[in-house]
């Protein structure tokens, strides 16, 4: 009975143009991926500063893994609360200007662990309708009542706040949206926060490291809690949550995904410390990233494409799911790797090509990409 259900579901995914199969990648070299014996230009990576293949980071991380054990071998609450992890968390809290920081094995787990624990039945969470799937899951698990507001609409957010006059509401959003690529209206959000006094949680997964002063992101001063991941601009893996005082203690006591999961090893925390120093001196990378992303957006617009995005995530509107998949496939034939984002990642009928820029891309790469899209889109 189960097998038949799974078969039928997969079949309807295929018919709707929504079928997913992760392509096997033979390797990664800077901005290139190795595929089927070919080297293709990668526009689908969140390695925004190109750190994940940098010699310096690879050397530091391998030295850390030589120095420390390969696993923490338990959760933080059992025997995994190593000094170097606490030292790294202290450094992250100080660097980003929060009272506390807490590491998680991934950003997904961080959102799940934080939201499902900080909120409960009887609470109200108001959320931007385009927040990441992990935040949605965390919110659902919490048991709180939740209400969406239209993407980045401060007018709609105000209506939600006004309607409930909810004193104790929490608002969830992102600072750089993962699919649309646009910035949160920070000023409008901050004004509403001052007016209504809500508790704010801002996911800065795509901004930390890549945007703001020394990579400090965009939400400083308006976020009560901020979520960052090491898996994107930091070129590593794992995640960190920045918190007001006392919440770390609270999560240690009540967050099931934290209590019942093996913590990241000491070598990870030591690498996170090295990274903090590296991120601070990546101003050139952040400048390149901003400039090359602008060139890509402007170039695509000049060719008549509809694109959105304020920074290094650029959404090229395609619309129909099968067409988006076909364009992505055609581009792979031109040695360009870029993936379609389709339902349920984005709304049905609003498929996009999600173009991820990195500081390693050059003007020639941008021209090559635009020529490729022009050719394939028209076919
Ligand atoms: C906005 C956002 N939050 C959280 C995550 C999850 O982070 P991680 O990949 O570290 O699990 C992602 C991406 O994957 C994301 O785009």
Coordinates of C-alpha atoms and ligand atoms in Angstrom, one line a residue:
X1 CA 0.0 0.0 0.0
X2 CA 2.8 2.4 0.9
X3 CA 4.8 1.5 -2.2
X4 CA 1.9 2.2 -4.5
X5 CA 1.3 5.6 -2.8
X6 CA 5.0 6.6 -3.2
X7 CA 5.0 5.5 -6.9
X8 CA 1.8 7.5 -7.7
X9 CA 3.1 10.6 -5.9
X10 CA 6.4 10.5 -7.9
X11 CA 4.5 10.0 -11.1
X12 CA 2.3 13.1 -10.5
X13 CA 5.5 15.1 -9.6
X14 CA 6.9 14.1 -13.0
X15 CA 3.6 15.0 -14.8
X16 CA 3.5 18.4 -13.1
X17 CA 7.2 19.2 -14.0
X18 CA 8.0 19.2 -10.3
X19 CA 10.2 16.0 -10.1
X20 CA 13.5 16.4 -8.4
X21 CA 16.6 14.3 -8.6
X22 CA 19.9 15.6 -7.2
X23 CA 22.5 15.6 -10.0
X24 CA 25.7 13.9 -9.1
X25 CA 28.6 16.3 -8.9
X26 CA 32.1 14.8 -9.3
X27 CA 33.8 17.7 -7.6
X28 CA 34.2 21.4 -7.0
X29 CA 36.9 23.8 -8.1
X30 CA 36.3 27.4 -7.1
X31 CA 33.4 28.7 -9.2
X32 CA 33.3 25.5 -11.3
X33 CA 31.7 22.1 -10.7
X34 CA 32.9 18.9 -12.3
X35 CA 30.1 17.0 -14.1
X36 CA 30.2 14.0 -16.4
X37 CA 33.9 14.7 -17.1
X38 CA 33.1 18.4 -17.8
X39 CA 33.8 21.6 -16.0
X40 CA 30.8 23.8 -15.7
X41 CA 30.3 27.3 -14.4
X42 CA 28.4 27.2 -11.1
X43 CA 25.6 29.7 -10.5
X44 CA 23.9 27.6 -7.9
X45 CA 26.2 27.9 -4.9
X46 CA 25.8 29.8 -1.7
X47 CA 29.6 30.0 -1.3
X48 CA 29.2 33.8 -1.7
X49 CA 32.8 34.7 -0.8
X50 CA 34.3 31.7 -2.4
X51 CA 35.7 30.6 0.9
X52 CA 34.8 26.9 0.7
X53 CA 37.6 26.2 -1.8
X54 CA 40.1 28.7 -0.5
X55 CA 43.5 27.2 0.4
X56 CA 43.6 29.2 3.6
X57 CA 40.3 27.9 5.0
X58 CA 41.0 24.3 3.9
X59 CA 44.4 24.4 5.6
X60 CA 43.0 25.8 8.9
X61 CA 40.1 23.4 9.0
X62 CA 42.3 20.4 8.3
X63 CA 44.7 21.5 11.0
X64 CA 41.8 21.8 13.4
X65 CA 40.6 18.3 12.6
X66 CA 44.2 17.0 13.1
X67 CA 44.4 18.7 16.5
X68 CA 41.0 17.7 17.9
X69 CA 38.9 14.6 17.9
X70 CA 36.7 13.9 14.9
X71 CA 33.4 13.9 16.8
X72 CA 32.0 15.5 20.0
X73 CA 30.4 12.0 20.5
X74 CA 27.5 13.4 22.4
X75 CA 25.0 16.2 22.7
X76 CA 26.0 19.4 24.4
X77 CA 24.2 18.4 27.6
X78 CA 25.9 15.1 28.0
X79 CA 29.7 15.4 27.4
X80 CA 29.8 17.7 24.4
X81 CA 30.1 21.1 26.1
X82 CA 33.7 21.7 25.1
X83 CA 35.6 24.9 26.1
X84 CA 36.5 25.8 22.6
X85 CA 32.8 25.7 21.6
X86 CA 31.9 28.2 24.4
X87 CA 34.9 30.3 23.4
X88 CA 33.7 30.4 19.8
X89 CA 30.1 31.2 20.7
X90 CA 31.3 34.1 22.9
X91 CA 33.3 35.4 20.0
X92 CA 30.3 35.2 17.6
X93 CA 28.0 37.0 20.1
X94 CA 30.6 39.8 20.6
X95 CA 31.3 40.2 16.8
X96 CA 27.6 40.4 15.9
X97 CA 26.7 42.5 18.9
X98 CA 24.3 40.1 20.7
X99 CA 24.4 38.8 24.3
X100 CA 24.7 35.1 23.5
X101 CA 25.4 32.8 20.6
X102 CA 24.6 29.1 20.2
X103 CA 25.8 26.7 17.5
X104 CA 23.6 24.1 15.8
X105 CA 24.5 21.4 13.3
X106 CA 22.6 23.2 10.5
X107 CA 20.5 26.3 9.9
X108 CA 17.5 24.0 9.3
X109 CA 18.0 22.5 12.8
X110 CA 18.6 26.0 14.3
X111 CA 15.3 27.3 13.0
X112 CA 13.5 24.2 14.1
X113 CA 15.2 24.2 17.5
X114 CA 14.6 27.9 18.2
X115 CA 11.1 28.4 17.0
X116 CA 9.6 25.2 18.3
X117 CA 11.0 26.0 21.7
X118 CA 10.6 29.7 22.2
X119 CA 6.9 29.6 21.3
X120 CA 3.9 27.6 22.4
X121 CA 0.2 27.3 22.3
X122 CA -1.4 30.6 23.1
X123 CA 1.4 32.7 21.4
X124 CA 1.0 34.5 18.1
X125 CA 3.7 34.4 15.4
X126 CA 3.3 36.7 12.4
X127 CA 5.5 35.8 9.5
X128 CA 6.5 36.9 6.1
X129 CA 4.9 34.5 3.6
X130 CA 8.3 33.9 1.9
X131 CA 10.3 32.7 4.9
X132 CA 12.3 29.5 4.6
X133 CA 10.8 26.0 5.0
X134 CA 12.7 25.4 8.2
X135 CA 11.1 28.4 9.9
X136 CA 7.7 27.3 8.7
X137 CA 8.3 23.8 10.2
X138 CA 9.6 25.3 13.5
X139 CA 6.6 27.5 13.8
X140 CA 4.2 24.6 13.1
X141 CA 6.0 22.5 15.7
X142 CA 5.7 25.2 18.3
X143 CA 1.9 24.9 18.5
X144 CA 1.6 28.7 18.4
X145 CA -1.1 30.4 16.3
X146 CA 0.5 31.9 13.2
X147 CA -0.6 34.5 10.6
X148 CA 1.3 35.3 7.3
X149 CA 1.7 38.7 5.9
X150 CA 2.4 39.5 2.2
X151 CA 6.0 39.3 1.3
X152 CA 7.9 42.3 2.6
X153 CA 4.7 44.3 2.9
X154 CA 5.1 46.6 6.0
X155 CA 1.5 47.8 5.3
X156 CA 0.2 44.2 5.6
X157 CA 2.4 43.5 8.6
X158 CA 1.0 46.7 10.3
X159 CA -2.5 45.4 9.6
X160 CA -1.7 42.1 11.2
X161 CA -0.2 43.8 14.3
X162 CA -3.1 46.3 14.4
X163 CA -5.8 43.6 14.1
X164 CA -4.7 41.6 17.0
X165 CA -3.2 44.5 18.9
X166 CA -1.2 41.5 20.0
X167 CA 1.2 42.8 22.7
X168 CA 3.2 39.6 22.9
X169 CA 3.5 38.8 19.2
X170 CA 6.7 37.5 17.5
X171 CA 7.5 38.4 14.0
X172 CA 9.6 36.2 11.7
X173 CA 11.4 37.3 8.6
X174 CA 14.6 37.2 6.7
X175 CA 17.1 40.0 6.0
X176 CA 18.0 38.8 2.5
X177 CA 15.3 36.6 1.1
X178 CA 16.5 33.2 -0.1
X179 CA 14.4 33.0 -3.2
X180 CA 13.3 36.5 -4.2
X181 CA 16.8 37.9 -3.3
X182 CA 15.3 41.1 -2.0
X183 CA 16.2 42.9 1.3
X184 CA 13.9 43.2 4.2
X185 CA 12.6 46.7 4.5
X186 CA 14.7 47.2 7.6
X187 CA 13.7 50.8 8.3
X188 CA 10.0 50.0 8.0
X189 CA 10.4 46.9 10.1
X190 CA 12.3 48.8 12.8
X191 CA 9.7 51.5 12.9
X192 CA 6.9 48.9 13.4
X193 CA 9.0 47.2 16.0
X194 CA 9.3 50.4 18.0
X195 CA 5.6 51.1 17.6
X196 CA 4.3 47.7 18.5
X197 CA 7.1 46.3 20.6
X198 CA 7.0 42.8 19.0
X199 CA 9.7 40.2 19.5
X200 CA 11.7 39.8 16.2
X201 CA 13.5 36.9 14.7
X202 CA 15.4 37.5 11.6
X203 CA 17.0 34.7 9.5
X204 CA 20.3 36.2 8.1
X205 CA 21.4 33.0 6.5
X206 CA 22.1 34.7 3.2
X207 CA 23.4 38.0 4.6
X208 CA 25.8 37.1 7.4
X209 CA 29.4 37.1 6.0
X210 CA 28.3 38.6 2.7
X211 CA 26.5 41.9 3.6
X212 CA 26.8 44.7 6.1
X213 CA 29.9 46.1 7.9
X214 CA 32.5 43.4 7.9
X215 CA 29.8 40.9 7.1
X216 CA 27.7 41.6 10.1
X217 CA 24.5 41.3 8.1
X218 CA 21.6 43.7 7.9
X219 CA 19.4 43.2 11.0
X220 CA 21.6 44.5 13.8
X221 CA 19.5 46.7 16.1
X222 CA 16.2 45.3 14.9
X223 CA 16.6 41.6 15.5
X224 CA 16.1 40.2 19.0
X225 CA 17.2 36.8 17.7
X226 CA 19.2 36.3 14.5
X227 CA 19.9 33.0 12.7
X228 CA 23.1 32.5 10.7
X229 CA 24.5 29.5 8.8
X230 CA 28.1 28.5 8.3
X231 CA 27.1 26.7 5.1
X232 CA 26.8 29.8 2.9
X233 CA 29.2 32.8 2.9
X234 CA 31.3 31.2 5.7
X235 CA 32.2 28.2 3.5
X236 CA 31.8 25.6 6.2
X237 CA 28.8 23.8 7.7
X238 CA 26.6 24.2 10.8
X239 CA 24.8 27.2 12.0
X240 CA 24.7 29.8 14.8
X241 CA 21.9 31.6 16.6
X242 CA 22.4 35.0 18.2
X243 CA 20.3 35.6 21.2
X244 CA 19.4 38.0 24.0
X245 CA 20.6 37.0 27.5
X246 CA 19.0 34.0 29.2
X247 CA 17.7 32.4 26.0
X248 CA 20.8 30.2 25.6
X249 CA 20.1 28.8 29.0
X250 CA 16.4 28.4 28.1
X251 CA 17.3 26.5 24.9
X252 CA 19.7 24.2 26.7
X253 CA 16.8 23.3 29.0
X254 CA 13.9 23.0 26.6
X255 CA 15.1 22.7 23.0
X256 CA 14.6 19.1 21.9
X257 CA 16.7 19.3 18.7
X258 CA 19.5 20.7 20.8
X259 CA 19.2 18.4 23.7
X260 CA 18.9 15.2 21.7
X261 CA 21.4 15.6 19.0
X262 CA 25.2 15.2 18.8
X263 CA 26.8 18.6 18.9
X264 CA 29.4 19.7 16.3
X265 CA 32.9 18.7 17.1
X266 CA 35.5 21.0 18.7
X267 CA 37.3 21.2 15.3
X268 CA 34.3 22.9 14.0
X269 CA 34.3 25.6 16.7
X270 CA 38.0 26.1 16.3
X271 CA 37.4 26.6 12.5
X272 CA 34.5 29.0 13.3
X273 CA 36.9 31.1 15.3
X274 CA 39.4 31.1 12.4
X275 CA 36.6 32.1 10.1
X276 CA 35.5 35.0 12.2
X277 CA 38.9 36.5 11.6
X278 CA 38.8 35.7 7.9
X279 CA 35.3 37.1 7.4
X280 CA 36.4 40.4 8.9
X281 CA 39.1 40.9 6.2
X282 CA 36.8 39.9 3.2
X283 CA 35.9 43.5 2.3
X284 CA 37.3 43.0 -1.2
X285 CA 35.3 39.8 -1.7
X286 CA 32.1 41.6 -0.5
X287 CA 32.8 44.5 -2.9
X288 CA 33.4 42.1 -5.8
X289 CA 30.2 40.2 -4.9
X290 CA 28.1 43.4 -4.9
X291 CA 29.6 44.7 -8.2
X292 CA 29.4 41.4 -10.1
X293 CA 25.8 40.9 -8.9
X294 CA 24.9 44.3 -10.1
X295 CA 26.4 43.6 -13.5
X296 CA 24.4 40.4 -13.8
X297 CA 21.1 42.1 -12.9
X298 CA 21.6 45.0 -15.2
X299 CA 22.8 42.8 -18.1
X300 CA 19.8 40.5 -17.9
X301 CA 17.4 43.5 -17.6
X302 CA 19.0 45.0 -20.7
X303 CA 18.2 41.8 -22.6
X304 CA 14.6 42.1 -21.6
X305 CA 14.5 39.5 -18.8
X306 CA 12.4 40.1 -15.7
X307 CA 14.7 39.8 -12.7
X308 CA 14.4 40.6 -9.1
X309 CA 17.0 40.7 -6.3
X310 CA 18.9 43.5 -4.4
X311 CA 22.1 41.6 -3.9
X312 CA 23.8 38.3 -4.8
X313 CA 20.6 36.2 -5.2
X314 CA 19.0 37.0 -8.5
X315 CA 15.6 35.5 -9.4
X316 CA 15.0 35.3 -13.2
X317 CA 11.3 34.9 -13.7
X318 CA 10.3 32.0 -16.0
X319 CA 6.8 31.1 -14.8
X320 CA 5.9 27.7 -16.0
X321 CA 7.6 24.8 -14.2
X322 CA 8.4 22.6 -17.2
X323 CA 9.9 25.6 -19.0
X324 CA 12.1 26.5 -16.0
X325 CA 13.4 22.9 -15.9
X326 CA 14.0 22.9 -19.7
X327 CA 16.0 26.2 -19.5
X328 CA 18.1 24.9 -16.7
X329 CA 18.8 21.6 -18.6
X330 CA 19.6 23.5 -21.8
X331 CA 22.1 25.8 -19.9
X332 CA 23.8 22.7 -18.6
X333 CA 24.5 21.8 -22.2
X334 CA 26.3 25.2 -22.4
X335 CA 28.4 24.3 -19.4
X336 CA 26.3 26.6 -17.1
X337 CA 24.9 25.2 -13.9
X338 CA 21.8 27.1 -12.5
X339 CA 18.8 25.5 -11.0
X340 CA 15.1 26.2 -11.3
X341 CA 13.2 26.9 -8.1
X342 CA 9.7 25.5 -8.4
X343 CA 6.7 24.8 -6.3
X344 CA 6.6 24.4 -3.3
X345 CA 9.8 26.4 -2.9
X346 CA 8.1 29.2 -4.8
X347 CA 4.4 29.6 -5.6
X348 CA 2.9 27.4 -8.4
X349 CA 3.2 28.9 -11.8
X350 CA 6.0 31.3 -10.6
X351 CA 9.0 29.2 -11.3
X352 CA 12.3 31.1 -11.4
X353 CA 15.9 30.4 -12.2
X354 CA 17.7 31.2 -8.9
X355 CA 21.0 32.7 -9.8
X356 CA 23.6 32.7 -7.0
X357 CA 26.5 35.0 -7.6
X358 CA 29.9 34.6 -5.8
X359 CA 32.8 36.9 -5.4
X360 CA 34.7 34.5 -7.8
X361 CA 32.6 35.3 -10.8
X362 CA 34.0 37.7 -13.4
X363 CA 32.6 40.0 -16.0
X364 CA 33.3 37.3 -18.7
X365 CA 31.3 34.8 -16.7
X366 CA 28.4 37.2 -16.6
X367 CA 28.5 37.7 -20.3
X368 CA 28.8 34.0 -20.9
X369 CA 25.8 33.4 -18.7
X370 CA 23.6 36.1 -20.4
X371 CA 24.5 34.8 -23.9
X372 CA 23.6 31.3 -22.8
X373 CA 20.2 32.3 -21.3
X374 CA 19.4 34.3 -24.4
X375 CA 20.1 31.3 -26.6
X376 CA 18.4 28.7 -24.6
X377 CA 15.4 30.7 -23.5
X378 CA 14.5 31.5 -27.1
X379 CA 14.7 27.8 -28.2
Ligands
LIG1 C1 16.9 31.4 4.8 C2 17.5 30.1 5.1 N1 17.4 29.7 6.4 C3 18.0 28.5 6.8 C4 18.6 27.7 5.9 C5 19.1 26.4 6.3 O1 20.5 26.5 6.6 P1 21.4 25.2 6.5 O2 21.6 25.0 5.0 O3 22.6 25.5 7.2 O4 20.6 24.0 7.0 C6 18.6 28.1 4.5 C7 19.2 27.3 3.5 O5 19.5 26.3 3.2 C8 18.0 29.3 4.2 O6 18.0 29.7 2.9

